Amino acid sequence: MSMKIGTEQFKERVDSGIHDDFMRGAVAGAQDGMSLKRKAVTTDEMSNWEDWRNHGEEIRQHVLEYLDYYLEQLSENVAKRGGHVFFAQTKEEANEYIRSVVQKKNAKKIVKSKSMVTEEISLNAMLQEEGCEVVETDLGEYILQLDDHDPPSHIVVPALHKNKEQIREVFEKKLAYTKTSKPEELAYQARVTLREKFLEADLGITGCNFAVAETGSFSLVTNEGNADLVTALPKTQITVMGMERIVPTFEEMEILVSLLTRNAVGQKLTSYITVLTGPREELDVDGPEEFHLVIVDNGRSTILGGEFQSVLQCIRCGACINVCPVYRHIGGHSYGSIYPGPIGAVLTPLLGGYDEYKELPYASTLCGACTEVCPVKIPLHNLLHKHREVIVEKEGKAPVSEKLLMKAFGLGAASPTLYKIGSKIAPAALNPFTSGDKISKGPGPLKAWTDIRDFPAPNKERFRDWFKHREKGDKRP
Amino acid sequence: MKVTLFATCIVDMFQGNVGKATVELLERLGCEVEFPESQVCCGQPSYNSGYVKESKEAMKRMIETFRDAEYVVSPSGSCAFMFHEYPHIFAGDPVWEPKAKALAAKTYELTQFIVEVLKVEDVGARFEGNVTYHTSCHMTRLLGVKEPPMILLKNVKGLKFTELPGKEQCCGFGGTFSVKMSQISEQMVDEKVHHVEETGAQYLVGADAACLMNIGGRMERLGKPVKVLHIAEILNSR
């Protein structure tokens, strides 16, 4: 799987999204539940939550400002502890490096813990080409993988769009499962199957929530403990991280982990926060003998230093997705990217290009709900607006009819004379479409509005005329 | 106190009653209201669609129009917020940035002006009916005006208030979003209408004509009996 999911056009994807009643029920329920949980452990519980957000923002901005320094420090410290570091500028370079490790180790069985960046670089496809068996061990990812690689619809809860009945069907088909759809029984089945995979694996691949530059460590935040097994059992381990996911020291990591778990899943802490440094040492009882850290750029350095830099502050908590009213109705798959919701609508066009993803920045009412919850204060709705500006003014990719309309609007809005004439003749011009005090079938640009709702007929007397007459002392109702 | 009314183009052309109620209300509260004729539109529809260059002329026009005003008051949270965005839009422009800052500093949304500047919490209104209130996104999140409309509504005699479930959720208007992404907009406004119905209220009240036009237009199309009123109309009732 790559960043792109599906082959349909945006409108078609949205259409199937809004007609998927089950998915919509699941998403709305999950959004409402997660928002309540998040609120309980953020603004409700911590009166200084805003200070935490400010601190989070400062840390992320500082790291981005000095990213070259911290990348070097991190690399040096990983190497000092006996790990190998590879810096991949493109996804191809990342895949080639990982391929070479797999070949050298003659690895055939691979277990993975949840990682968005490996989805972004289509790692699994390459590994399968190499003839490896790759098993996703995060339960949500595992379910999707079993279901013929159904794409994730959320960055934290990838199988959000599936219910337990659907999961039971997948297990029945793929694992000869015979029990009920009780979550405990389903989870037990997954546990039994996955346990074997962990024991057989000769290579473990993980993502990375935060790498600590000062010590060369990296952390994984999970609720299932699967990442611990991925890092403890196989002899070789490869960790793949986006190049921006660094913190200077453990002190900053603690703050960001708190922001992450509280905002992502409404927990003060998740069940497991795993921190690992380099390969196994003499007195260690487990851990890999060989450790590779692959740092992926894949377009990030182009974002750095530009007007979209703040998107790199993201800590992948998904809170913006959980409050987005657009995501609520269209679901994750409609975005056509592994990164959905507001963060996806900002990030995806940057990584995947406007040709493929130019609709995404418009899939927002700019309501600001995303910006309001973001724990590291990314001005998401402003960045969506910035994309629109780039699409219109720099890329020139806006439709011609829209350009003309906006040009006309700009002229009218800037000229009181034009506006006065326009607004004066509006009632007469719209008269053929008006019945009573409303328009139910509007012409031109009004059509898309009146397909769904009535539009008010223009005032017979504009407010400004009423005001003028009133000032003159006319008695008017 | 002299107040310069920024009525908004929607009110001027489509919601005259909102403009009238705003003028009468402010006058009753002792303000002298003026309406500069050269005001047109704040430029938000084209600006939000990405047409920044095209919108700037309209913005400059508005900045000049309200240059000498002491207080600029608007019966729309979203349009008032747009004036507050001007300093960011003209950032770095030696001529227009200072002017934009001056305009932003004296621009208020109507209920915000009444509560924060006039220091009035009870406007002496009477309105019989069961009312629910839509908190518009730009007004609450971006302009940061949350309490004033609630305070004023609470003090209206005879008014029964029912909170709108999911009130923090956008109604699906979003300017050109409502036509560009009409498919999605429809789903959003339908959920809003459903929540309005759940309250059993006879009136849906808001402080932003555009959101009300969206929700009201959908309710009318669906034949819902709920009436839509701007908060100025409630506060102007006796």
XYZ file of C-alpha atoms in Angstrom:
715
model
C 0.000 0.000 0.000
C 1.243 3.458 -0.768
C 0.020 6.798 0.476
C -2.629 6.739 -2.221
C -5.611 4.476 -1.608
C -8.136 3.486 -4.261
C -8.340 4.620 -7.862
C -11.648 6.512 -7.954
C -11.991 10.264 -8.260
C -12.658 12.342 -5.161
C -16.365 12.877 -5.879
C -16.933 9.160 -6.431
C -15.135 8.302 -3.217
C -17.206 10.834 -1.308
C -20.329 9.448 -2.905
C -19.599 5.910 -1.738
C -18.621 7.301 1.669
C -21.855 9.137 2.293
C -23.893 6.158 1.152
C -22.123 3.803 3.532
C -24.552 3.996 6.423
C -22.657 1.582 8.578
C -19.360 3.425 8.231
C -21.042 6.737 8.973
C -22.668 5.408 12.117
C -19.331 3.982 13.255
C -17.439 7.200 12.536
C -19.986 9.468 14.199
C -20.114 7.199 17.262
C -16.332 7.022 17.462
C -15.963 10.783 17.043
C -18.477 11.523 19.782
C -16.962 8.958 22.146
C -13.368 9.984 21.530
C -14.137 13.678 21.829
C -15.686 13.119 25.244
C -12.731 11.039 26.395
C -10.253 13.575 25.097
C -12.059 16.449 26.753
C -12.106 14.591 30.088
C -8.315 14.262 30.237
C -7.411 17.566 28.615
C -9.410 20.745 29.211
C -11.630 19.262 31.949
C -8.848 17.732 33.999
C -6.008 20.145 33.376
C -6.741 23.787 33.931
C -3.392 24.602 32.301
C -4.029 22.579 29.149
C -3.325 25.685 27.062
C 0.134 25.900 28.658
C 0.728 22.285 27.673
C -0.268 23.048 24.095
C 2.001 26.077 24.016
C 4.842 23.978 25.350
C 4.166 21.253 22.793
C 4.182 23.798 20.003
C 7.449 25.326 21.214
C 9.163 21.937 21.368
C 8.069 20.989 17.881
C 8.957 24.380 16.418
C 12.359 24.293 18.079
C 13.118 20.841 16.686
C 12.114 21.866 13.176
C 14.225 24.989 13.442
C 17.308 22.955 14.370
C 16.410 19.727 12.617
C 19.796 19.313 10.906
C 21.529 19.541 14.288
C 19.234 17.042 15.982
C 19.359 14.617 13.041
C 23.120 14.589 13.286
C 23.066 14.166 17.049
C 20.551 11.345 16.778
C 22.580 9.561 14.079
C 25.794 9.845 16.057
C 24.209 8.482 19.198
C 22.524 5.579 17.419
C 25.876 4.692 15.850
C 27.650 4.996 19.211
C 25.306 2.352 20.598
C 26.092 0.025 17.723
C 23.108 0.779 15.498
C 23.176 1.506 11.764
C 21.609 4.705 10.454
C 20.447 5.262 6.908
C 19.066 8.534 5.672
C 16.654 8.009 2.771
C 15.786 10.980 0.663
C 13.100 9.156 -1.291
C 10.833 6.214 -0.631
C 12.764 4.257 -3.246
C 16.002 4.781 -1.327
C 14.325 3.704 1.901
C 12.959 0.559 0.286
C 16.263 -0.286 -1.362
C 18.123 -0.034 1.931
C 15.586 -2.180 3.725
C 15.660 -4.661 0.841
C 19.421 -4.957 1.210
C 19.125 -5.702 4.936
C 16.413 -8.279 4.288
C 18.557 -9.975 1.652
C 21.699 -9.923 3.759
C 19.873 -11.464 6.689
C 18.018 -13.824 4.365
C 14.882 -12.793 6.254
C 11.690 -14.536 5.199
C 9.322 -13.910 8.055
C 8.752 -10.343 9.136
C 6.584 -8.883 11.903
C 5.680 -5.213 11.961
C 4.235 -2.875 14.528
C 2.036 0.019 13.448
C 3.779 2.583 11.278
C 2.294 5.219 8.998
C 5.568 6.063 7.322
C 6.059 2.479 6.111
C 2.588 2.729 4.523
C 3.666 6.000 2.967
C 6.693 4.380 1.305
C 4.785 1.195 0.292
C 7.200 -0.965 2.243
C 4.952 -4.026 2.482
C 4.619 -4.269 -1.288
C 8.395 -4.339 -1.678
C 8.791 -6.944 1.054
C 6.195 -9.163 -0.553
C 8.006 -8.803 -3.877
C 11.039 -10.144 -2.072
C 8.987 -13.184 -1.154
C 8.717 -12.341 2.526
C 5.731 -13.023 4.711
C 4.912 -9.684 6.361
C 2.520 -9.630 9.287
C 1.053 -6.449 10.751
C 0.755 -7.026 14.500
C -1.271 -4.002 15.591
C -4.748 -5.515 15.893
C -6.442 -2.914 13.718
C -3.771 -3.168 11.029
C -3.845 -6.964 11.264
C -7.586 -7.050 10.610
C -7.177 -4.803 7.570
C -4.284 -6.857 6.265
C -6.292 -10.073 6.603
C -9.202 -8.432 4.802
C -7.252 -8.361 1.534
C -5.418 -5.165 2.450
C -8.426 -2.984 3.135
C -6.943 0.547 3.497
C -6.816 2.256 6.910
C -9.420 4.975 7.476
C -7.850 6.694 10.490
C -4.231 7.222 11.524
C -4.706 5.997 15.105
C -7.688 3.662 14.712
C -7.086 2.162 11.259
C -10.067 -0.216 11.285
C -12.504 2.369 12.637
C -14.859 1.678 9.737
C -15.352 -1.984 10.638
C -17.620 -3.471 13.300
C -17.109 -6.672 15.249
C -19.445 -8.635 12.989
C -17.424 -7.698 9.942
C -14.242 -8.585 11.808
C -15.674 -11.969 12.728
C -16.435 -12.600 9.051
C -12.860 -11.723 8.089
C -11.479 -14.090 10.750
C -13.876 -16.817 9.685
C -12.772 -16.532 6.081
C -9.060 -16.130 6.662
C -8.330 -17.910 9.953
C -11.039 -20.595 9.964
C -12.395 -18.899 13.071
C -15.507 -20.532 14.503
C -16.386 -18.501 17.580
C -18.620 -15.457 18.149
C -18.108 -11.765 17.471
C -17.369 -11.030 21.136
C -14.352 -8.685 21.198
C -12.590 -10.839 23.824
C -12.903 -13.965 21.680
C -11.805 -12.151 18.547
C -8.828 -10.623 20.340
C -7.887 -14.029 21.751
C -7.864 -15.533 18.274
C -5.628 -12.714 17.016
C -3.349 -13.205 20.008
C -2.943 -16.914 19.412
C -2.227 -16.486 15.709
C 0.095 -13.532 16.178
C 2.047 -15.149 19.022
C 3.291 -17.778 16.597
C 4.267 -15.146 14.072
C 6.304 -13.291 16.687
C 8.171 -16.465 17.649
C 8.955 -17.399 14.040
C 9.973 -13.941 12.830
C 13.541 -13.292 11.775
C 13.065 -9.564 11.268
C 11.031 -6.933 13.139
C 10.013 -3.600 11.638
C 8.625 -0.725 13.684
C 7.674 2.883 13.204
C 8.707 5.541 15.676
C 6.668 7.975 17.727
C 9.583 10.055 18.941
C 13.336 9.571 18.610
C 15.457 11.069 21.392
C 18.471 12.841 19.865
C 20.491 13.036 23.093
C 20.551 9.279 23.652
C 19.848 7.781 20.240
C 16.715 6.122 21.616
C 13.331 5.783 20.003
C 9.883 5.333 21.528
C 6.739 3.481 20.592
C 3.353 4.247 22.088
C 0.867 1.367 21.998
C -1.982 -0.174 23.911
C -1.428 -3.744 22.823
C 2.199 -4.437 23.631
C 2.752 -5.850 20.165
C 5.590 -3.415 19.565
C 7.440 -4.903 22.545
C 7.364 -8.330 20.959
C 8.386 -6.981 17.558
C 11.440 -5.407 19.174
C 12.243 -8.162 21.684
C 12.125 -11.375 19.662
C 13.502 -11.092 16.096
C 17.277 -11.041 15.710
C 17.247 -8.049 13.403
C 15.243 -4.874 13.815
C 14.575 -2.043 11.433
C 12.929 1.143 12.701
C 11.547 3.542 10.116
C 10.856 7.147 11.035
C 9.811 10.350 9.320
C 12.758 12.726 9.558
C 10.877 15.251 11.702
C 9.917 12.920 14.515
C 12.700 13.890 16.900
C 12.829 15.366 20.386
C 16.020 16.770 21.955
C 15.869 14.864 25.276
C 13.637 12.634 27.394
C 12.233 15.708 29.072
C 10.578 16.872 25.860
C 9.540 13.337 25.002
C 7.595 13.099 28.250
C 5.611 16.195 27.377
C 4.877 15.125 23.832
C 3.889 11.602 24.905
C 1.425 13.114 27.387
C -0.022 15.347 24.701
C -0.189 12.397 22.322
C -1.946 9.853 24.513
C -4.391 12.313 26.053
C -5.314 13.788 22.703
C -5.275 10.626 20.614
C -7.169 8.158 22.776
C -8.235 10.116 25.866
C -5.809 8.228 28.091
C -3.350 9.755 30.558
C -0.928 7.145 29.355
C -1.285 4.194 27.046
C -0.673 0.671 28.363
C 2.799 0.575 26.850
C 5.344 3.294 26.223
C 8.351 1.436 24.887
C 11.740 3.098 24.682
C 14.659 1.317 23.042
C 18.249 2.246 22.457
C 20.397 0.387 19.943
C 20.867 -3.377 19.645
C 21.008 -5.858 22.520
C 23.895 -5.369 24.906
C 25.867 -7.953 26.819
C 23.599 -8.210 29.865
C 20.295 -7.770 28.017
C 18.063 -10.827 27.969
C 16.273 -9.867 24.779
C 16.283 -7.378 21.958
C 17.734 -7.488 18.435
C 21.325 -8.333 17.695
C 21.304 -5.877 14.848
C 19.511 -2.535 14.739
C 18.888 -0.284 11.745
C 17.309 3.162 11.850
C 15.933 4.384 8.528
C 15.195 8.108 8.523
C 12.802 9.018 5.723
C 12.620 12.402 4.028
C 10.226 11.640 1.139
C 9.295 15.267 0.533
C 9.591 16.565 4.083
C 12.674 18.679 3.470
C 10.783 20.494 0.712
C 8.084 21.411 3.236
C 10.692 22.548 5.736
C 11.423 26.246 5.597
C 8.313 26.992 3.524
C 4.861 28.291 4.315
C 3.632 24.816 5.246
C 6.441 24.021 7.718
C 4.095 23.911 10.709
C 2.441 20.749 9.351
C 5.676 18.964 10.311
C 4.892 19.751 13.956
C 2.284 16.964 13.779
C 2.609 14.175 16.355
C -0.019 11.988 14.617
C -2.592 12.013 17.433
C -5.566 12.184 15.086
C -7.538 14.585 17.302
C -8.214 16.823 14.300
C -9.751 13.833 12.527
C -11.916 13.082 15.544
C -13.509 16.526 15.530
C -13.714 17.134 11.785
C -17.334 17.530 10.599
C -16.349 16.660 7.034
C -14.525 13.436 8.006
C -17.591 12.626 10.096
C -19.761 12.328 7.005
C -17.383 11.028 4.337
C -15.069 8.755 6.374
C -11.358 8.160 5.909
C -11.326 6.366 2.556
C -12.839 9.381 0.795
C -9.574 11.255 1.196
C -7.829 8.766 -1.071
C -4.782 8.827 1.189
C -3.539 6.984 4.240
C -3.565 10.421 5.901
C -7.246 11.468 6.122
C -9.071 14.304 7.870
C -7.707 17.822 8.264
C -4.086 16.741 8.767
C -4.400 14.549 5.674
C -5.986 17.316 3.629
C -2.961 19.482 4.448
C -0.200 16.867 4.282
C -1.319 14.667 1.393
C -1.158 17.340 -1.349
C 2.299 18.301 -0.083
C 3.623 14.741 -0.262
C 1.549 13.497 -3.201
C 1.108 16.630 -5.320
C -1.793 18.830 -6.339
C -2.563 16.942 -9.523
C -3.705 13.958 -7.554
C -5.060 15.694 -4.463
C -6.191 19.216 -5.346
C -9.739 18.678 -4.051
C -8.651 17.888 -0.504
C -7.976 21.468 0.671
C -11.520 22.357 -0.385
C -13.028 19.499 1.617
C -13.320 21.771 4.634
C -15.637 24.536 5.770
C -12.650 26.193 7.502
C -14.646 25.824 10.711
C -11.439 25.675 12.743
C -12.405 22.687 14.927
C -9.119 21.006 13.949
C -6.978 23.995 14.853
C -8.784 24.311 18.169
C -7.851 20.796 19.343
C -4.393 20.348 17.847
C -2.052 19.688 20.806
C 0.917 21.259 19.021
C -1.111 24.154 17.643
C -0.784 23.562 13.916
C -3.019 26.203 12.296
C -4.656 23.508 10.182
C -7.518 25.555 8.774
C -5.096 28.318 7.818
C -2.922 25.798 6.014
C -5.958 24.484 4.132
C -6.644 28.046 3.078
C -2.991 28.477 2.114
C -3.305 25.454 -0.189
C -6.283 27.062 -1.900
C -4.275 30.201 -2.431
C -1.415 28.204 -3.936
C -3.764 26.196 -6.165
C -5.425 29.365 -7.474
C -2.538 31.791 -7.667
C 0.658 29.804 -8.069
C -0.458 26.581 -9.675
C -3.306 28.093 -11.697
C -5.273 24.888 -11.226
C -8.674 26.413 -10.416
C -11.516 25.848 -12.904
C -11.932 28.675 -15.462
C -15.604 29.249 -14.628
C -14.698 29.714 -10.980
C -11.878 32.103 -11.845
C -14.250 34.276 -13.875
C -16.852 34.237 -11.158
C -14.335 35.188 -8.486
C -12.871 37.900 -10.661
C -16.357 39.330 -11.155
C -17.027 38.999 -7.456
C -13.769 40.757 -6.636
C -14.633 43.621 -8.956
C -18.158 43.938 -7.601
C -17.045 43.785 -4.000
C -14.369 46.409 -4.542
C -16.588 48.839 -6.366
C -19.528 50.414 -4.532
C -20.969 51.565 -7.864
C -20.932 48.117 -9.437
C -22.277 46.602 -6.240
C -25.051 49.151 -6.009
C -26.179 48.480 -9.560
C -25.875 44.715 -9.115
C -27.760 44.578 -5.848
C -30.427 46.930 -7.172
C -31.192 44.835 -10.235
C -30.862 41.495 -8.391
C -34.558 41.191 -7.442
C -35.624 41.797 -11.048
C -32.910 39.527 -12.460
C -33.849 36.724 -10.102
C -37.576 37.335 -10.422
C -38.147 34.517 -12.945
C -36.690 32.077 -10.400
C -38.455 33.522 -7.387
C -41.666 32.271 -5.913
C -42.931 34.157 -2.884
C -39.916 34.997 -0.790
C -37.665 32.199 -1.939
C -35.809 30.707 -4.865
C -36.095 26.940 -5.188
C -34.382 26.436 -8.549
C -31.557 28.896 -8.935
C -29.596 29.663 -12.105
C -25.816 29.356 -12.615
C -23.791 29.202 -9.427
C -26.990 29.228 -7.362
C -28.013 25.848 -8.746
C -25.737 23.826 -6.486
C -27.204 25.696 -3.527
C -30.846 25.289 -4.528
C -30.364 21.609 -5.371
C -30.340 21.147 -1.621
C -31.865 24.195 0.000
C -34.071 27.172 -0.706
C -32.354 30.498 -1.265
C -33.938 33.706 -0.013
C -35.253 36.082 -2.656
C -33.385 39.404 -2.568
C -35.025 42.111 -0.483
C -37.378 44.250 -2.568
C -35.851 47.180 -0.763
C -32.214 46.831 0.142
C -31.296 47.503 3.727
C -29.223 50.503 2.625
C -32.256 52.075 0.960
C -34.336 51.567 4.083
C -31.611 53.203 6.133
C -31.317 56.174 3.800
C -35.033 56.832 3.793
C -35.181 56.458 7.522
C -32.391 58.986 8.008
C -34.394 61.394 5.910
C -37.198 61.001 8.403
C -39.443 58.786 6.278
C -41.601 56.556 8.437
C -40.967 53.079 7.180
C -41.844 49.775 8.737
C -21.919 56.580 21.560
C -21.423 56.622 17.823
C -21.552 53.250 16.121
C -20.722 52.597 12.501
C -22.708 49.685 11.179
C -21.006 47.089 9.012
C -24.232 45.494 7.848
C -22.663 42.820 5.542
C -23.733 42.208 1.956
C -25.979 39.297 2.899
C -27.987 41.491 5.264
C -28.088 44.335 2.772
C -29.444 42.168 -0.018
C -31.254 39.298 1.631
C -31.832 39.843 5.325
C -33.042 43.428 5.597
C -34.944 42.608 8.778
C -31.700 41.749 10.529
C -30.239 45.130 9.600
C -33.327 46.959 10.764
C -33.436 45.108 14.078
C -29.736 45.825 14.627
C -30.201 49.556 14.055
C -33.256 49.786 16.319
C -31.623 47.748 19.052
C -28.448 49.816 19.074
C -30.445 53.044 19.086
C -32.521 51.859 22.001
C -29.299 51.170 23.858
C -28.352 54.803 23.336
C -26.109 54.531 20.303
C -26.122 56.802 17.330
C -25.933 54.545 14.284
C -24.394 55.483 10.966
C -24.189 53.416 7.808
C -21.488 54.400 5.310
C -22.874 53.875 1.801
C -19.553 52.841 0.307
C -19.462 49.523 2.182
C -19.783 46.465 0.030
C -18.437 43.042 1.008
C -15.575 42.073 3.306
C -14.156 39.827 0.574
C -14.495 36.601 2.506
C -16.153 34.448 -0.201
C -13.358 34.946 -2.708
C -10.603 35.107 -0.069
C -11.623 31.781 1.458
C -11.692 30.235 -2.003
C -8.027 31.132 -2.445
C -8.439 34.286 -4.535
C -6.366 36.474 -2.271
C -5.241 39.004 -4.882
C -8.768 39.491 -6.182
C -10.092 40.017 -2.656
C -7.612 42.607 -1.529
C -9.241 45.476 -3.432
C -12.532 44.817 -1.661
C -10.710 44.715 1.668
C -8.950 48.006 1.034
C -12.299 49.537 0.157
C -13.699 48.395 3.508
C -10.666 49.662 5.413
C -11.127 53.112 3.846
C -14.878 53.050 4.391
C -14.539 52.559 8.131
C -11.380 54.623 8.607
C -12.956 57.321 10.736
C -15.340 55.091 12.687
C -15.042 54.927 16.460
C -16.693 51.514 16.750
C -17.508 49.183 13.887
C -20.322 46.789 14.743
C -21.565 43.913 12.618
C -24.500 41.527 13.048
C -22.280 38.711 11.726
C -19.542 36.977 13.673
C -17.935 35.636 10.529
C -17.773 38.984 8.710
C -16.526 40.752 11.856
C -13.854 38.059 12.107
C -12.836 38.795 8.528
C -11.961 42.362 9.574
C -9.831 40.805 12.321
C -8.034 38.761 9.645
C -7.103 41.815 7.587
C -3.903 42.548 9.562
C -2.658 39.014 8.760
C -3.615 39.352 5.128
C -1.812 42.678 4.792
C 1.093 41.652 7.022
C 4.287 43.312 5.848
C 2.471 45.915 3.750
C 3.730 49.256 5.066
C 0.621 51.180 4.024
C -2.212 48.756 4.605
C -1.070 46.700 7.578
C -1.312 49.565 10.096
C -4.658 50.596 8.668
C -5.922 47.016 8.857
C -4.775 46.771 12.460
C -6.646 49.937 13.368
C -9.832 48.572 11.797
C -9.513 45.188 13.515
C -9.013 46.840 16.900
C -12.339 48.669 16.743
C -14.477 45.969 15.106
C -17.015 44.053 17.182
C -19.695 41.513 16.577
C -23.074 42.861 17.721
C -23.585 40.824 20.921
C -19.932 41.196 21.824
C -20.281 44.983 21.484
C -23.391 45.091 23.657
C -21.888 43.012 26.460
C -18.232 44.051 26.344
C -18.387 47.700 25.279
C -21.845 48.908 26.278
C -21.646 46.666 29.375
C -25.297 45.744 28.996
C -26.424 42.200 29.790
C -30.178 42.740 29.726
C -31.441 44.675 26.740
C -34.999 44.682 28.100
C -36.344 42.382 25.412
C -39.367 40.126 25.684
C -39.872 37.149 23.433
C -42.362 34.343 24.007
C -41.194 31.054 22.606
C -38.949 28.025 22.794
C -35.604 28.910 21.297
C -32.429 27.026 20.440
C -29.155 28.661 19.391
C -26.591 27.783 16.719
C -23.065 28.785 17.725
C -21.365 29.717 14.477
C -17.795 28.425 14.074
C -16.089 31.626 12.983
C -17.740 33.633 15.730
C -16.951 31.222 18.552
C -13.656 29.630 17.507
C -11.976 32.282 15.441
C -13.375 35.547 16.803
C -13.601 33.960 20.259
C -17.079 35.287 21.117
C -18.796 32.541 23.098
C -20.560 33.977 26.110
C -22.159 37.281 24.993
C -25.053 35.811 22.968
C -25.813 33.356 25.787
C -25.807 36.106 28.411
C -28.144 38.289 26.363
C -30.544 35.476 25.483
C -30.733 34.337 29.105
C -32.063 37.764 30.090
C -34.824 37.905 27.492
C -38.137 37.698 29.313
C -40.495 34.926 28.280
C -37.855 33.081 26.296
C -37.439 29.374 26.935
C -33.979 28.176 25.944
C -33.037 24.668 24.866
C -29.427 23.859 24.086
C -28.686 22.497 20.641
C -27.070 19.013 20.712
C -23.740 18.920 18.861
C -23.699 22.705 18.937
C -19.952 22.927 18.295
C -20.362 21.216 14.938
C -20.279 23.237 11.754
C -23.606 23.532 9.890
C -21.931 22.816 6.543
C -22.071 26.332 5.109
C -18.395 27.219 4.722
C -18.923 29.874 2.019
C -18.243 28.390 -1.403
C -17.948 24.963 0.273
C -21.747 24.912 0.317
C -21.836 24.810 -3.485
C -18.424 23.374 -4.321
C -18.824 20.409 -1.996
C -22.623 20.444 -1.944
C -22.752 16.669 -1.545
C -20.930 16.887 1.800
C -22.571 20.146 2.814
C -25.967 18.469 2.492
C -25.014 15.732 4.950
C -23.715 18.271 7.426
C -26.724 20.542 7.296
C -29.041 17.533 7.565
C -27.415 16.493 10.816
C -27.789 20.072 12.056
C -31.486 20.129 11.101
C -31.941 16.816 12.875
C -30.409 18.273 16.048
C -32.599 21.374 15.807
C -35.657 19.150 15.588
C -34.484 17.138 18.590
C -34.686 20.252 20.758
C -38.375 20.725 19.993
C -37.687 24.455 19.680
C -39.983 26.684 17.635
C -37.167 29.047 16.756
C -33.587 28.549 15.661
C -31.548 31.609 16.544
C -28.022 32.521 15.482
C -25.696 35.467 15.147
C -24.544 34.818 11.616
C -26.864 35.373 8.688
C -24.933 33.011 6.410
C -25.220 29.954 8.676
C -28.888 30.767 9.225
C -29.443 31.015 5.490
C -27.939 27.545 5.112
C -29.821 25.826 7.934
C -33.007 27.812 7.286
C -32.913 27.100 3.551
C -32.566 23.387 4.190
C -35.351 23.359 6.785
C -37.623 25.191 4.375
C -36.834 22.708 1.610
C -37.617 19.822 3.936
C -40.817 21.511 5.117
C -39.744 21.809 8.750
C -41.884 24.175 10.809
C -38.998 25.722 12.782
C -38.626 29.482 12.245
C -35.205 31.020 11.833
C -34.363 34.330 13.498
C -31.221 36.366 13.893
C -30.349 37.189 17.507
C -30.807 40.902 16.745
C -34.457 40.213 15.965
C -34.951 38.467 19.321
C -33.163 41.197 21.261
C -35.227 43.816 19.459
C -38.528 42.189 20.441
C -40.632 43.862 23.102
